Coordinates of C-alpha atoms in Angstrom, one line a residue:
Chain K
L542 CA 11.1 -7.4 3.9
I543 CA 14.7 -8.7 4.1
R544 CA 13.6 -12.0 2.5
R545 CA 11.8 -10.2 -0.3
G546 CA 14.8 -8.0 -0.9
R547 CA 17.1 -11.0 -1.0
R548 CA 14.9 -12.8 -3.5
R549 CA 14.8 -9.7 -5.7
T550 CA 18.5 -9.1 -5.6
H551 CA 19.7 -12.7 -5.2
S552 CA 21.8 -11.4 -2.3
S553 CA 23.0 -13.7 0.4
P554 CA 24.8 -13.5 3.8
M555 CA 27.9 -14.4 1.8
D556 CA 27.8 -10.9 0.4
L557 CA 28.5 -9.6 3.9
L558 CA 31.4 -12.0 4.1
A559 CA 32.7 -10.8 0.7
I560 CA 32.5 -7.1 1.7
A561 CA 34.2 -7.9 5.1
L562 CA 37.0 -9.7 3.3
A563 CA 37.6 -6.8 0.9
L564 CA 37.6 -4.3 3.8
L565 CA 40.1 -6.6 5.6
A566 CA 42.3 -6.8 2.6
F567 CA 42.4 -3.0 2.1
A568 CA 42.9 -2.4 5.8
A569 CA 45.9 -4.7 5.7
L570 CA 47.3 -2.8 2.8
L571 CA 46.8 0.5 4.6
A572 CA 48.6 -0.9 7.6
L573 CA 51.4 -1.9 5.3
I574 CA 52.0 1.8 4.4
E575 CA 53.1 2.4 7.9
G576 CA 55.2 -0.8 7.8
F577 CA 57.0 0.4 4.6
D578 CA 57.6 3.8 6.2
R579 CA 59.6 2.1 9.0
V580 CA 61.8 0.0 6.6
Chain W
M150 CA 57.5 -18.5 -41.3
T151 CA 57.1 -16.2 -44.3
A152 CA 58.8 -13.0 -45.4
R153 CA 55.4 -11.4 -45.2
G154 CA 55.0 -12.4 -41.5
W155 CA 58.4 -11.0 -40.6
I156 CA 57.7 -7.7 -42.5
Q157 CA 54.4 -7.5 -40.5
L158 CA 56.2 -7.9 -37.2
T159 CA 59.0 -5.5 -38.1
A160 CA 56.6 -2.8 -39.3
F161 CA 54.7 -3.1 -36.0
L162 CA 57.9 -2.7 -34.0
G163 CA 58.6 0.4 -36.1
L164 CA 55.2 1.9 -35.3
I165 CA 55.9 1.5 -31.6
V166 CA 59.1 3.5 -31.9
A167 CA 57.3 6.2 -33.9
I168 CA 54.4 6.6 -31.4
T169 CA 56.5 6.6 -28.2
P170 CA 58.0 10.1 -28.3
L171 CA 54.7 11.7 -29.6
L172 CA 52.4 10.3 -27.0
G173 CA 55.1 10.3 -24.3
G174 CA 55.6 14.1 -24.8
Y175 CA 51.9 14.7 -24.7
M176 CA 51.5 12.9 -21.4
A177 CA 54.5 14.7 -19.9
R178 CA 52.6 18.0 -20.7
V179 CA 49.4 16.6 -19.2
F180 CA 51.0 15.6 -16.0
G181 CA 53.3 18.6 -15.8
G182 CA 50.1 20.7 -15.5
E183 CA 50.8 22.4 -18.8
R184 CA 48.0 23.5 -21.2
V185 CA 47.2 20.9 -23.7
L186 CA 45.0 20.9 -26.8
L187 CA 41.9 19.7 -25.1
Q188 CA 42.2 22.0 -22.1
R189 CA 39.7 24.5 -23.6
A190 CA 37.0 21.9 -24.1
L191 CA 37.6 19.8 -21.0
G192 CA 39.0 22.4 -18.6
P193 CA 35.5 23.3 -17.2
A194 CA 34.8 19.6 -16.6
E195 CA 38.1 19.2 -14.8
R196 CA 37.5 22.2 -12.5
A197 CA 33.9 21.0 -11.9
L198 CA 35.2 17.6 -10.8
Y199 CA 37.6 19.2 -8.4
R200 CA 34.8 21.2 -6.9
L201 CA 32.6 18.2 -6.7
L202 CA 35.2 16.0 -5.0
R203 CA 36.3 19.0 -2.8
V204 CA 39.9 18.7 -4.1
D205 CA 42.4 21.5 -3.9
P206 CA 44.5 20.9 -6.9
R207 CA 47.4 22.9 -5.4
Q208 CA 47.6 20.6 -2.4
E209 CA 50.2 17.8 -2.8
H210 CA 50.6 14.5 -1.0
D211 CA 53.7 12.9 0.4
W212 CA 54.1 9.2 -0.6
K213 CA 52.0 8.0 2.3
G214 CA 49.1 10.4 1.4
Y215 CA 49.4 9.4 -2.2
A216 CA 49.3 5.7 -1.3
R217 CA 46.3 6.1 1.0
A218 CA 44.4 8.0 -1.7
T219 CA 45.2 5.2 -4.2
L220 CA 43.9 2.5 -1.8
A221 CA 40.8 4.5 -0.8
F222 CA 39.8 5.1 -4.4
S223 CA 40.4 1.4 -5.2
L224 CA 38.4 0.2 -2.2
V225 CA 35.4 2.4 -3.1
S226 CA 35.7 1.2 -6.7
W227 CA 35.7 -2.4 -5.5
L228 CA 32.6 -1.9 -3.3
V229 CA 30.7 -0.1 -6.1
L230 CA 31.6 -2.7 -8.7
Y231 CA 30.7 -5.6 -6.4
A232 CA 27.3 -3.9 -5.7
I233 CA 26.6 -3.4 -9.4
L234 CA 27.5 -6.9 -10.3
R235 CA 25.5 -8.5 -7.5
L236 CA 22.4 -6.3 -8.0
Q237 CA 22.4 -6.5 -11.8
G238 CA 19.1 -8.5 -11.7
S239 CA 17.4 -5.4 -10.3
L240 CA 19.2 -2.8 -12.4
P241 CA 18.3 -1.5 -15.9
F242 CA 19.9 -2.4 -19.3
N243 CA 19.5 -6.1 -18.7
P244 CA 17.7 -7.2 -21.9
A245 CA 18.5 -10.9 -21.3
G246 CA 17.2 -10.8 -17.7
F247 CA 20.3 -12.2 -16.1
G248 CA 20.4 -12.6 -12.3
A249 CA 23.6 -12.0 -10.4
A250 CA 26.6 -14.3 -10.7
P251 CA 27.4 -16.1 -7.4
W252 CA 29.1 -14.0 -4.7
D253 CA 32.5 -15.8 -5.0
V254 CA 32.8 -15.3 -8.7
T255 CA 31.7 -11.7 -8.2
F256 CA 34.4 -11.2 -5.5
N257 CA 36.9 -12.5 -8.1
T258 CA 35.6 -10.2 -10.8
A259 CA 35.5 -7.1 -8.7
S260 CA 39.1 -7.7 -7.5
S261 CA 40.1 -8.4 -11.1
F262 CA 38.8 -5.2 -12.6
V263 CA 39.8 -2.9 -9.8
T264 CA 43.4 -4.2 -10.0
N265 CA 43.5 -3.8 -13.8
T266 CA 43.9 -7.6 -14.2
N267 CA 40.6 -8.4 -15.9
W268 CA 40.9 -12.1 -15.3
Q269 CA 37.5 -13.5 -16.2
Y270 CA 36.1 -16.8 -14.7
Y271 CA 32.8 -15.8 -16.3
A272 CA 31.8 -15.4 -19.9
G273 CA 30.4 -11.9 -20.4
E274 CA 27.7 -12.8 -22.9
T275 CA 26.2 -15.5 -20.7
T276 CA 26.6 -13.8 -17.3
L277 CA 26.5 -10.0 -17.3
S278 CA 23.9 -7.4 -18.2
N279 CA 24.7 -4.5 -20.4
F280 CA 24.6 -2.2 -17.3
S281 CA 27.2 -4.3 -15.6
Q282 CA 29.4 -4.2 -18.7
M283 CA 29.0 -0.5 -19.1
A284 CA 28.7 1.1 -15.6
G285 CA 30.7 -1.6 -13.9
L286 CA 33.4 -3.1 -16.0
A287 CA 34.0 -0.3 -18.6
V288 CA 34.2 2.3 -15.9
Q289 CA 36.7 0.3 -14.0
N290 CA 38.7 -0.1 -17.2
F291 CA 39.2 3.7 -17.2
A292 CA 39.6 4.0 -13.4
S293 CA 42.1 1.2 -12.8
A294 CA 44.2 2.3 -15.8
A295 CA 44.2 5.8 -14.5
V296 CA 45.3 4.7 -11.1
G297 CA 48.3 2.9 -12.6
I298 CA 49.3 5.9 -14.6
A299 CA 48.8 8.3 -11.7
V300 CA 51.0 6.1 -9.5
V301 CA 53.8 6.0 -12.1
V302 CA 53.6 9.8 -12.6
A303 CA 54.0 10.2 -8.8
V304 CA 57.0 7.8 -8.9
I305 CA 58.6 9.8 -11.7
R306 CA 58.2 13.0 -9.7
G307 CA 60.0 11.3 -6.8
F308 CA 62.9 10.3 -9.1
A309 CA 63.0 13.8 -10.7
A310 CA 62.5 15.9 -7.6
R311 CA 65.4 17.9 -6.2
S312 CA 64.9 17.6 -2.5
A313 CA 61.1 17.6 -2.2
S314 CA 58.7 16.0 0.2
T315 CA 55.6 15.6 -2.0
L316 CA 54.8 13.5 -5.1
G317 CA 51.8 15.4 -6.5
N318 CA 48.1 15.2 -6.0
F319 CA 46.5 11.8 -6.7
W320 CA 43.1 13.2 -7.5
V321 CA 44.5 15.7 -9.9
D322 CA 46.6 13.0 -11.7
L323 CA 43.7 10.7 -11.8
T324 CA 41.3 13.3 -13.3
R325 CA 43.8 14.6 -15.8
C326 CA 44.7 11.1 -16.9
I327 CA 41.1 10.2 -17.6
L328 CA 40.1 13.5 -19.2
Y329 CA 43.1 14.3 -21.3
V330 CA 44.6 10.9 -22.1
L331 CA 42.2 7.9 -21.8
L332 CA 38.9 9.4 -22.7
P333 CA 39.9 11.2 -26.0
I334 CA 42.0 8.2 -27.3
A335 CA 39.3 5.7 -26.3
F336 CA 36.6 7.8 -27.9
V337 CA 38.3 8.0 -31.2
A338 CA 39.3 4.4 -31.1
A339 CA 35.8 3.3 -30.4
L340 CA 34.5 5.2 -33.4
V341 CA 37.2 3.6 -35.6
L342 CA 36.2 0.2 -34.3
V343 CA 32.5 0.8 -35.0
S344 CA 33.3 1.9 -38.5
Q345 CA 35.0 -1.4 -39.1
G346 CA 32.1 -3.5 -37.8
V347 CA 32.6 -3.9 -34.1
V348 CA 29.1 -3.9 -32.7
Q349 CA 27.7 -1.2 -30.4
S350 CA 24.1 -1.9 -29.3
L351 CA 21.9 -2.1 -26.2
A352 CA 19.9 -5.0 -27.5
A353 CA 20.3 -8.5 -26.1
A354 CA 20.8 -10.3 -29.4
H355 CA 20.6 -9.8 -33.1
D356 CA 19.4 -12.8 -35.2
G357 CA 20.2 -15.0 -32.2
I358 CA 23.7 -13.8 -31.8
V359 CA 24.5 -11.9 -28.6
V360 CA 25.4 -8.2 -29.1
G361 CA 25.9 -5.3 -26.8
P362 CA 27.9 -2.1 -26.1
V363 CA 31.1 -3.8 -27.3
A364 CA 33.1 -1.1 -29.2
S365 CA 33.0 1.4 -26.3
Q366 CA 34.4 -1.2 -24.0
E367 CA 36.8 -2.7 -26.5
A368 CA 38.7 0.6 -27.0
I369 CA 39.4 1.1 -23.3
K370 CA 39.9 -2.6 -22.8
E371 CA 43.0 -2.4 -25.0
L372 CA 44.1 1.2 -24.3
G373 CA 44.1 0.7 -20.5
T374 CA 45.8 -2.7 -20.8
N375 CA 42.8 -4.1 -19.1
G376 CA 42.0 -7.0 -21.4
G377 CA 38.6 -8.2 -20.1
G378 CA 36.5 -9.0 -23.2
F379 CA 32.8 -8.4 -23.7
F380 CA 32.7 -11.9 -25.1
N381 CA 34.3 -15.0 -23.7
V382 CA 36.6 -15.5 -26.6
N383 CA 37.8 -11.9 -26.3
S384 CA 39.4 -10.4 -29.4
A385 CA 39.1 -13.6 -31.3
M386 CA 35.4 -12.8 -31.7
P387 CA 34.5 -11.1 -35.0
F388 CA 32.2 -8.7 -33.1
E389 CA 35.2 -7.5 -31.0
N390 CA 37.9 -7.7 -33.7
P391 CA 36.5 -8.2 -37.2
S392 CA 39.6 -7.7 -39.4
G393 CA 43.3 -7.5 -39.8
F394 CA 43.0 -3.7 -39.6
T395 CA 41.1 -3.7 -36.3
N396 CA 43.6 -6.2 -35.0
L397 CA 46.4 -3.7 -35.8
V398 CA 44.5 -0.9 -34.2
E399 CA 43.9 -3.0 -31.1
M400 CA 47.5 -4.1 -30.8
L401 CA 48.7 -0.5 -31.1
L402 CA 46.1 0.6 -28.4
I403 CA 47.5 -2.0 -26.0
I404 CA 51.1 -1.0 -26.3
C405 CA 51.0 2.7 -27.0
I406 CA 50.7 4.0 -23.4
P407 CA 53.1 1.6 -21.7
A408 CA 55.7 2.3 -24.4
A409 CA 55.1 6.1 -24.4
L410 CA 55.4 6.4 -20.6
T411 CA 59.2 5.7 -21.0
A412 CA 59.4 8.9 -23.1
T413 CA 57.2 10.7 -20.4
F414 CA 59.8 9.5 -17.9
G415 CA 62.7 10.9 -19.9
R416 CA 61.1 14.3 -20.3
M417 CA 60.0 14.6 -16.7
V418 CA 63.4 13.7 -15.3
G419 CA 64.9 16.2 -17.7
N420 CA 67.0 13.6 -19.6
R421 CA 65.3 11.9 -22.6
R422 CA 68.2 9.4 -23.0
Q423 CA 67.2 7.9 -19.7
G424 CA 63.7 7.2 -21.0
W425 CA 65.1 5.8 -24.3
A426 CA 67.5 3.5 -22.3
I427 CA 64.5 2.0 -20.4
F428 CA 62.6 1.8 -23.7
A429 CA 65.5 0.0 -25.3
G430 CA 65.6 -2.7 -22.6
M431 CA 61.8 -3.3 -22.9
F432 CA 61.9 -3.2 -26.7
A433 CA 64.8 -5.8 -27.0
L434 CA 63.0 -8.3 -24.7
F435 CA 59.7 -7.7 -26.5
A436 CA 61.3 -8.2 -30.0
V437 CA 62.9 -11.5 -28.9
A438 CA 59.6 -12.7 -27.4
V439 CA 57.7 -12.0 -30.6
A440 CA 60.3 -13.7 -32.7
I441 CA 60.3 -16.9 -30.6
V442 CA 56.5 -17.2 -30.5
Y443 CA 56.3 -16.7 -34.3
A444 CA 59.1 -19.2 -35.0
A445 CA 57.6 -21.8 -32.6
E446 CA 54.0 -21.4 -33.9
S447 CA 55.2 -21.5 -37.6
H448 CA 57.2 -24.7 -36.9
G449 CA 54.2 -26.5 -35.2
S450 CA 54.3 -29.0 -32.4
P451 CA 55.9 -32.5 -32.2
A452 CA 52.4 -34.0 -31.5
Q453 CA 51.0 -32.3 -34.5
H454 CA 53.8 -33.6 -36.8
L455 CA 53.4 -37.1 -35.4
A456 CA 49.7 -36.9 -36.3
G457 CA 50.8 -36.2 -39.9
I458 CA 49.8 -32.6 -39.9
G459 CA 52.5 -30.5 -41.5
G460 CA 53.1 -26.7 -41.5
G461 CA 52.5 -24.3 -38.7
N462 CA 50.3 -24.7 -35.6
F463 CA 46.8 -23.3 -36.6
E464 CA 45.0 -24.9 -33.7
G465 CA 43.1 -22.2 -31.8
K466 CA 44.0 -19.4 -34.3
E467 CA 41.6 -17.3 -36.4
T468 CA 42.3 -17.7 -40.1
R469 CA 41.7 -14.0 -40.6
F470 CA 44.7 -13.2 -38.5
G471 CA 47.0 -16.1 -39.2
I472 CA 50.1 -17.2 -37.3
A473 CA 52.1 -14.0 -37.5
S474 CA 49.4 -11.7 -36.1
S475 CA 48.3 -14.2 -33.5
S476 CA 51.9 -14.6 -32.3
L477 CA 52.4 -10.8 -32.2
F478 CA 49.1 -10.4 -30.3
A479 CA 50.1 -13.2 -27.8
A480 CA 53.4 -11.5 -27.1
I481 CA 51.9 -8.0 -26.9
T482 CA 49.1 -9.0 -24.5
T483 CA 51.5 -10.7 -22.1
V484 CA 54.4 -8.2 -22.1
T485 CA 51.9 -5.4 -21.4
S486 CA 49.7 -7.1 -18.7
C487 CA 46.7 -6.6 -21.0
G488 CA 45.5 -10.1 -21.2
A489 CA 43.2 -9.7 -24.2
V490 CA 43.6 -12.5 -26.7
N491 CA 42.9 -13.1 -30.4
A492 CA 43.8 -16.8 -30.3
A493 CA 43.5 -19.6 -27.8
M494 CA 46.6 -19.4 -25.6
E495 CA 46.2 -23.1 -24.5
S496 CA 46.6 -24.1 -28.2
L497 CA 50.0 -22.5 -28.5
T498 CA 52.9 -25.0 -28.9
G499 CA 54.8 -25.8 -25.8
I500 CA 57.6 -23.4 -26.6
G501 CA 55.2 -20.8 -28.0
G502 CA 53.1 -21.0 -24.9
S503 CA 56.1 -20.7 -22.6
I504 CA 56.9 -17.3 -23.9
P505 CA 53.7 -15.6 -22.9
M506 CA 54.1 -17.2 -19.5
A507 CA 57.7 -16.1 -19.3
N508 CA 56.7 -12.6 -20.3
M509 CA 54.4 -12.4 -17.3
M510 CA 57.1 -13.9 -15.1
T511 CA 59.5 -11.0 -15.8
G512 CA 57.1 -9.2 -13.5
E513 CA 55.3 -7.4 -16.3
V514 CA 58.0 -4.9 -16.8
V515 CA 58.6 -5.3 -20.5
F516 CA 56.3 -2.3 -21.2
G517 CA 54.0 -3.8 -18.6
G518 CA 50.5 -2.5 -17.6
V519 CA 49.8 1.2 -18.1
G520 CA 51.8 2.8 -15.3
S521 CA 52.4 -0.3 -13.3
G522 CA 54.8 -1.6 -15.9
L523 CA 57.2 1.4 -15.8
A524 CA 56.8 1.7 -12.0
S525 CA 58.0 -1.9 -11.6
M526 CA 60.6 -1.5 -14.2
L527 CA 62.1 1.4 -12.2
L528 CA 62.5 -1.1 -9.3
F529 CA 64.6 -3.3 -11.6
V530 CA 66.6 -0.2 -12.8
L531 CA 67.4 0.4 -9.1
L532 CA 68.3 -3.2 -8.7
A533 CA 70.6 -3.1 -11.7
V534 CA 72.2 0.1 -10.4
F535 CA 72.7 -1.6 -7.0
I536 CA 74.3 -4.7 -8.5
A537 CA 76.6 -2.6 -10.7
G538 CA 77.5 -0.6 -7.5
L539 CA 78.4 -3.9 -5.8
M540 CA 80.5 -5.0 -8.8
V541 CA 82.6 -1.8 -8.9
G542 CA 82.6 -1.0 -5.2
R543 CA 80.9 2.3 -5.4
T544 CA 77.7 3.7 -3.8
P545 CA 74.9 3.1 -6.3
E546 CA 73.3 6.2 -7.7
Y547 CA 70.6 6.9 -10.2
L548 CA 69.8 10.3 -11.8
G549 CA 72.2 11.9 -9.4
K550 CA 70.6 10.5 -6.3
K551 CA 72.4 8.1 -3.9
I552 CA 70.6 4.8 -3.5
G553 CA 70.6 3.9 0.2
A554 CA 69.9 0.7 2.2
R555 CA 66.3 1.7 2.7
E556 CA 65.6 2.1 -1.0
V557 CA 67.3 -1.2 -1.8
K558 CA 65.3 -3.1 0.8
L559 CA 62.0 -1.6 -0.5
T560 CA 63.1 -2.4 -4.1
M561 CA 63.7 -6.0 -3.1
I562 CA 60.3 -6.2 -1.5
G563 CA 58.6 -4.7 -4.6
A564 CA 60.5 -6.8 -7.0
L565 CA 60.1 -10.2 -5.2
A566 CA 56.6 -9.9 -3.8
V567 CA 54.9 -10.9 -7.0
P568 CA 57.1 -13.8 -8.0
L569 CA 56.8 -15.2 -4.5
L570 CA 53.0 -14.7 -4.6
V571 CA 52.9 -16.6 -7.9
L572 CA 54.9 -19.6 -6.6
F573 CA 52.9 -19.7 -3.3
T574 CA 49.5 -19.6 -4.9
T575 CA 50.4 -22.1 -7.6
A576 CA 51.8 -24.5 -5.1
V577 CA 48.7 -24.2 -2.9
A578 CA 46.4 -24.7 -5.9
I579 CA 48.3 -27.7 -7.3
A580 CA 48.9 -29.4 -4.0
T581 CA 45.3 -29.3 -2.6
R582 CA 42.1 -31.2 -3.5
A583 CA 40.2 -27.9 -3.6
G584 CA 42.7 -26.4 -6.1
K585 CA 42.6 -29.4 -8.5
V586 CA 38.8 -29.0 -8.8
S587 CA 39.5 -26.1 -11.2
L588 CA 41.7 -28.1 -13.6
F589 CA 40.5 -29.2 -17.0
A590 CA 43.6 -31.0 -18.3
H591 CA 46.0 -33.4 -16.5
G592 CA 49.7 -34.0 -16.6
P593 CA 52.0 -31.1 -17.6
Q594 CA 49.2 -29.3 -19.3
G595 CA 47.2 -29.3 -16.1
F596 CA 50.2 -27.9 -14.3
S597 CA 50.7 -25.2 -16.9
E598 CA 47.0 -24.2 -16.6
T599 CA 47.5 -23.7 -12.8
L600 CA 50.8 -21.9 -13.2
Y601 CA 49.5 -19.7 -15.9
A602 CA 46.3 -18.9 -13.9
Y603 CA 48.2 -17.6 -10.8
T604 CA 51.0 -16.1 -12.8
S605 CA 48.4 -14.2 -14.8
Q606 CA 46.4 -13.1 -11.8
A607 CA 49.3 -12.1 -9.5
N608 CA 50.9 -10.1 -12.3
N609 CA 47.6 -8.5 -13.1
N610 CA 47.6 -9.7 -16.7
G611 CA 44.3 -11.5 -17.0
S612 CA 45.0 -13.7 -20.0
A613 CA 44.1 -17.4 -19.5
F614 CA 45.4 -20.7 -20.7
A615 CA 41.8 -21.8 -20.7
G616 CA 40.8 -24.9 -18.9
Y617 CA 41.3 -23.6 -15.4
T618 CA 38.0 -22.4 -14.0
G619 CA 36.4 -20.9 -10.9
F620 CA 32.8 -20.8 -12.3
V621 CA 30.4 -23.4 -13.4
Q622 CA 27.3 -22.6 -15.4
P623 CA 25.2 -25.7 -15.8
N624 CA 22.2 -24.0 -17.4
A625 CA 24.0 -21.4 -19.6
P626 CA 23.2 -18.8 -20.5
G627 CA 22.2 -16.9 -17.4
N628 CA 23.2 -17.5 -13.8
D629 CA 20.4 -19.8 -12.5
G630 CA 21.9 -22.8 -11.0
A631 CA 25.4 -21.5 -11.6
F632 CA 28.0 -21.8 -8.8
G633 CA 31.5 -20.6 -8.2
I634 CA 34.6 -22.6 -7.1
T635 CA 35.2 -20.6 -4.0
F636 CA 38.8 -21.7 -3.4
A637 CA 39.9 -20.6 -6.9
D638 CA 37.9 -17.4 -6.8
L639 CA 39.3 -16.3 -3.4
L640 CA 42.9 -17.5 -3.9
G641 CA 42.9 -15.7 -7.3
S642 CA 41.6 -12.5 -5.6
V643 CA 44.3 -12.6 -3.0
A644 CA 46.9 -13.0 -5.8
M645 CA 45.4 -10.0 -7.8
L646 CA 45.0 -7.6 -4.9
A647 CA 48.4 -8.3 -3.4
G648 CA 50.0 -8.5 -6.8
R649 CA 48.7 -5.1 -7.6
F650 CA 49.2 -3.1 -4.5
L651 CA 52.3 -4.5 -2.9
P652 CA 54.6 -3.3 -5.7
I653 CA 52.6 0.0 -5.9
L654 CA 53.2 0.7 -2.2
A655 CA 56.9 -0.4 -2.4
V656 CA 57.6 1.8 -5.4
L657 CA 55.8 4.8 -3.9
A658 CA 57.8 4.4 -0.8
V659 CA 61.0 4.3 -2.8
A660 CA 59.9 7.4 -4.7
G661 CA 59.1 9.2 -1.5
A662 CA 62.5 8.4 -0.1
L663 CA 64.2 9.5 -3.3
A664 CA 62.2 12.7 -3.6
G665 CA 63.9 14.0 -0.4
R666 CA 67.4 13.2 -1.7
R667 CA 69.6 16.0 -3.0
T668 CA 70.8 15.6 -6.6
A669 CA 74.5 15.5 -7.0
P670 CA 76.2 16.3 -10.3
A671 CA 77.7 13.4 -12.2
G672 CA 81.4 12.9 -11.6
P673 CA 84.0 10.8 -13.4
G674 CA 83.1 7.8 -11.3
T675 CA 79.4 8.0 -11.9
M676 CA 78.0 5.0 -13.7
R677 CA 76.0 6.2 -16.7
T678 CA 72.5 4.7 -16.9
D679 CA 71.7 5.9 -20.4
T680 CA 74.2 3.7 -22.3
P681 CA 73.9 0.4 -24.1
T682 CA 76.0 -1.2 -21.4
F683 CA 73.5 -0.3 -18.8
V684 CA 70.6 -1.5 -21.0
V685 CA 72.4 -4.9 -21.2
L686 CA 72.8 -5.0 -17.5
L687 CA 69.2 -4.1 -17.0
I688 CA 68.0 -6.9 -19.3
G689 CA 70.4 -9.3 -17.5
T690 CA 69.0 -8.3 -14.1
I691 CA 65.4 -8.9 -15.2
L692 CA 66.2 -12.2 -16.8
L693 CA 68.2 -13.4 -13.9
V694 CA 65.5 -12.7 -11.4
A695 CA 62.8 -14.3 -13.6
L696 CA 65.0 -17.4 -14.4
L697 CA 66.1 -18.0 -10.9
T698 CA 62.5 -17.8 -9.7
F699 CA 60.6 -19.6 -12.4
V700 CA 62.8 -22.1 -14.3
P701 CA 61.9 -25.1 -12.2
A702 CA 58.2 -24.3 -12.6
L703 CA 58.5 -23.8 -16.3
L704 CA 60.3 -27.1 -16.7
L705 CA 57.4 -29.0 -15.1
G706 CA 54.8 -27.5 -17.4
P707 CA 55.4 -26.1 -20.9
V708 CA 59.0 -27.3 -21.4
V709 CA 58.0 -30.9 -20.6
Q710 CA 55.1 -30.6 -23.0
G711 CA 57.3 -29.0 -25.7
L712 CA 59.6 -32.0 -25.6
T713 CA 57.1 -34.7 -25.8
D714 CA 54.9 -36.1 -28.6
R715 CA 52.0 -36.9 -26.2
M716 CA 48.8 -35.0 -26.4
F717 CA 47.5 -33.6 -23.0

């Protein structure tokens, strides 16, 4: 089922990496709010 | 150079001055919560949206709450846009049957449109379905523009507040911005563009030429200073920008909100002269930029003259616009962080090409992007106030509020984050094998391509010098067999995300700190910030920061090229 879904949507494991990278970037920015609050 | 060209440029500058107080006053009413003309028609939609989102419009955020809401909304926007772009092969309105673009290119595109950059490694007409263009990119054109405007409105409230702890409600500002500012103007503008021949269709092609829902995207592309074209050649394409009239409309759309926000600032802080002072600083830098590009392009390049081609530089320019309109567009699109183009930027002369780059290197504060431009400009205002305070030995103050050490530190972080990001990413890209894969030209032109690419992305502009790429389509059109250049795609994404949100967080933190400060009445020793002297100081501060940061880099690229008769 996963293979069929992947073929249909052209998705790849790299999509998970992309989403993880985006979440990481925004998490870092959220953490920065607290950092700026302590400046 | 012709008299007609100069008249054209001067008339346009006059139009900006005329529009600024009108639109600025209207936006001040919208964000002040006052009743506006469209309230009766759109009020029910506004209230329904609050109910749907479970937002209490009376509840306000402090700066951290406002910043968190901004980031949360942008993250959700990013995820939705990424999903739409990657699933476009299974989604409707895909008449050409395009599959998805590779993940790394999509990562770059999603980061680009969520950050209001609209840097495009892809060509829309050979890569994206109509659904991706409409539900993905055009929606983000509205959303990212509204985020920028909402942020600056919160910042203005912080500057204007008399001992408060909150900056407003992000969701209310976002909703009111889209409903009462962006949607009505974009709707009317799209109709005007359609009436002039800009295409609006759901078909794949007409007589072999790609068409699509262009006008609806074109209007907000300009109005929101987004700049991502439906077609690869952007506003040079007759289907996006068919005539001199549409060119004028599009240029006005680009600059109207960034300019008008200065008037909004003046009204909201209760002193219109303060708004006009900031406007004057922006306007002076803009007018000089336009004049230099026009003069350089009219004169032509040394290489062109050596080849025996006299007159101005027409390479890469549309004959229906000519040199004056192309120069004006190039200056507008780079001072405002729009990034739309109606001529090939890489074909500008060395000096002509250095001005768009220099415009971006000022940190996109000369009008700048919608909202983000004024927000960053206010950091430079504080910097100028601080420098003036050092010179005369007094505690710096702005709008009656003392500027303390914390505000100055945050200001420095906000003002220097993007220039450092530009230099760092350019250095990494030019010094590594992986970075050089993206180059098209060599020598100073290749360096200029790289510098321009990361200057544009980090400053959320989105215009490109051409040449530099992160996407290869061997079997165009369509995405079969296409691949991304992962290094350029990811490095550019880092530049765009950090370049967008670092200054936003810093300026919101400054506004939060200032909101709590008491306002003291002006005394005899108070430095006035609404006078020509302060405007000159502000311009000097902006130029000083930009020059000290970027002159060495500019010398290696466009200046070397402008002084040589070699073709690169």
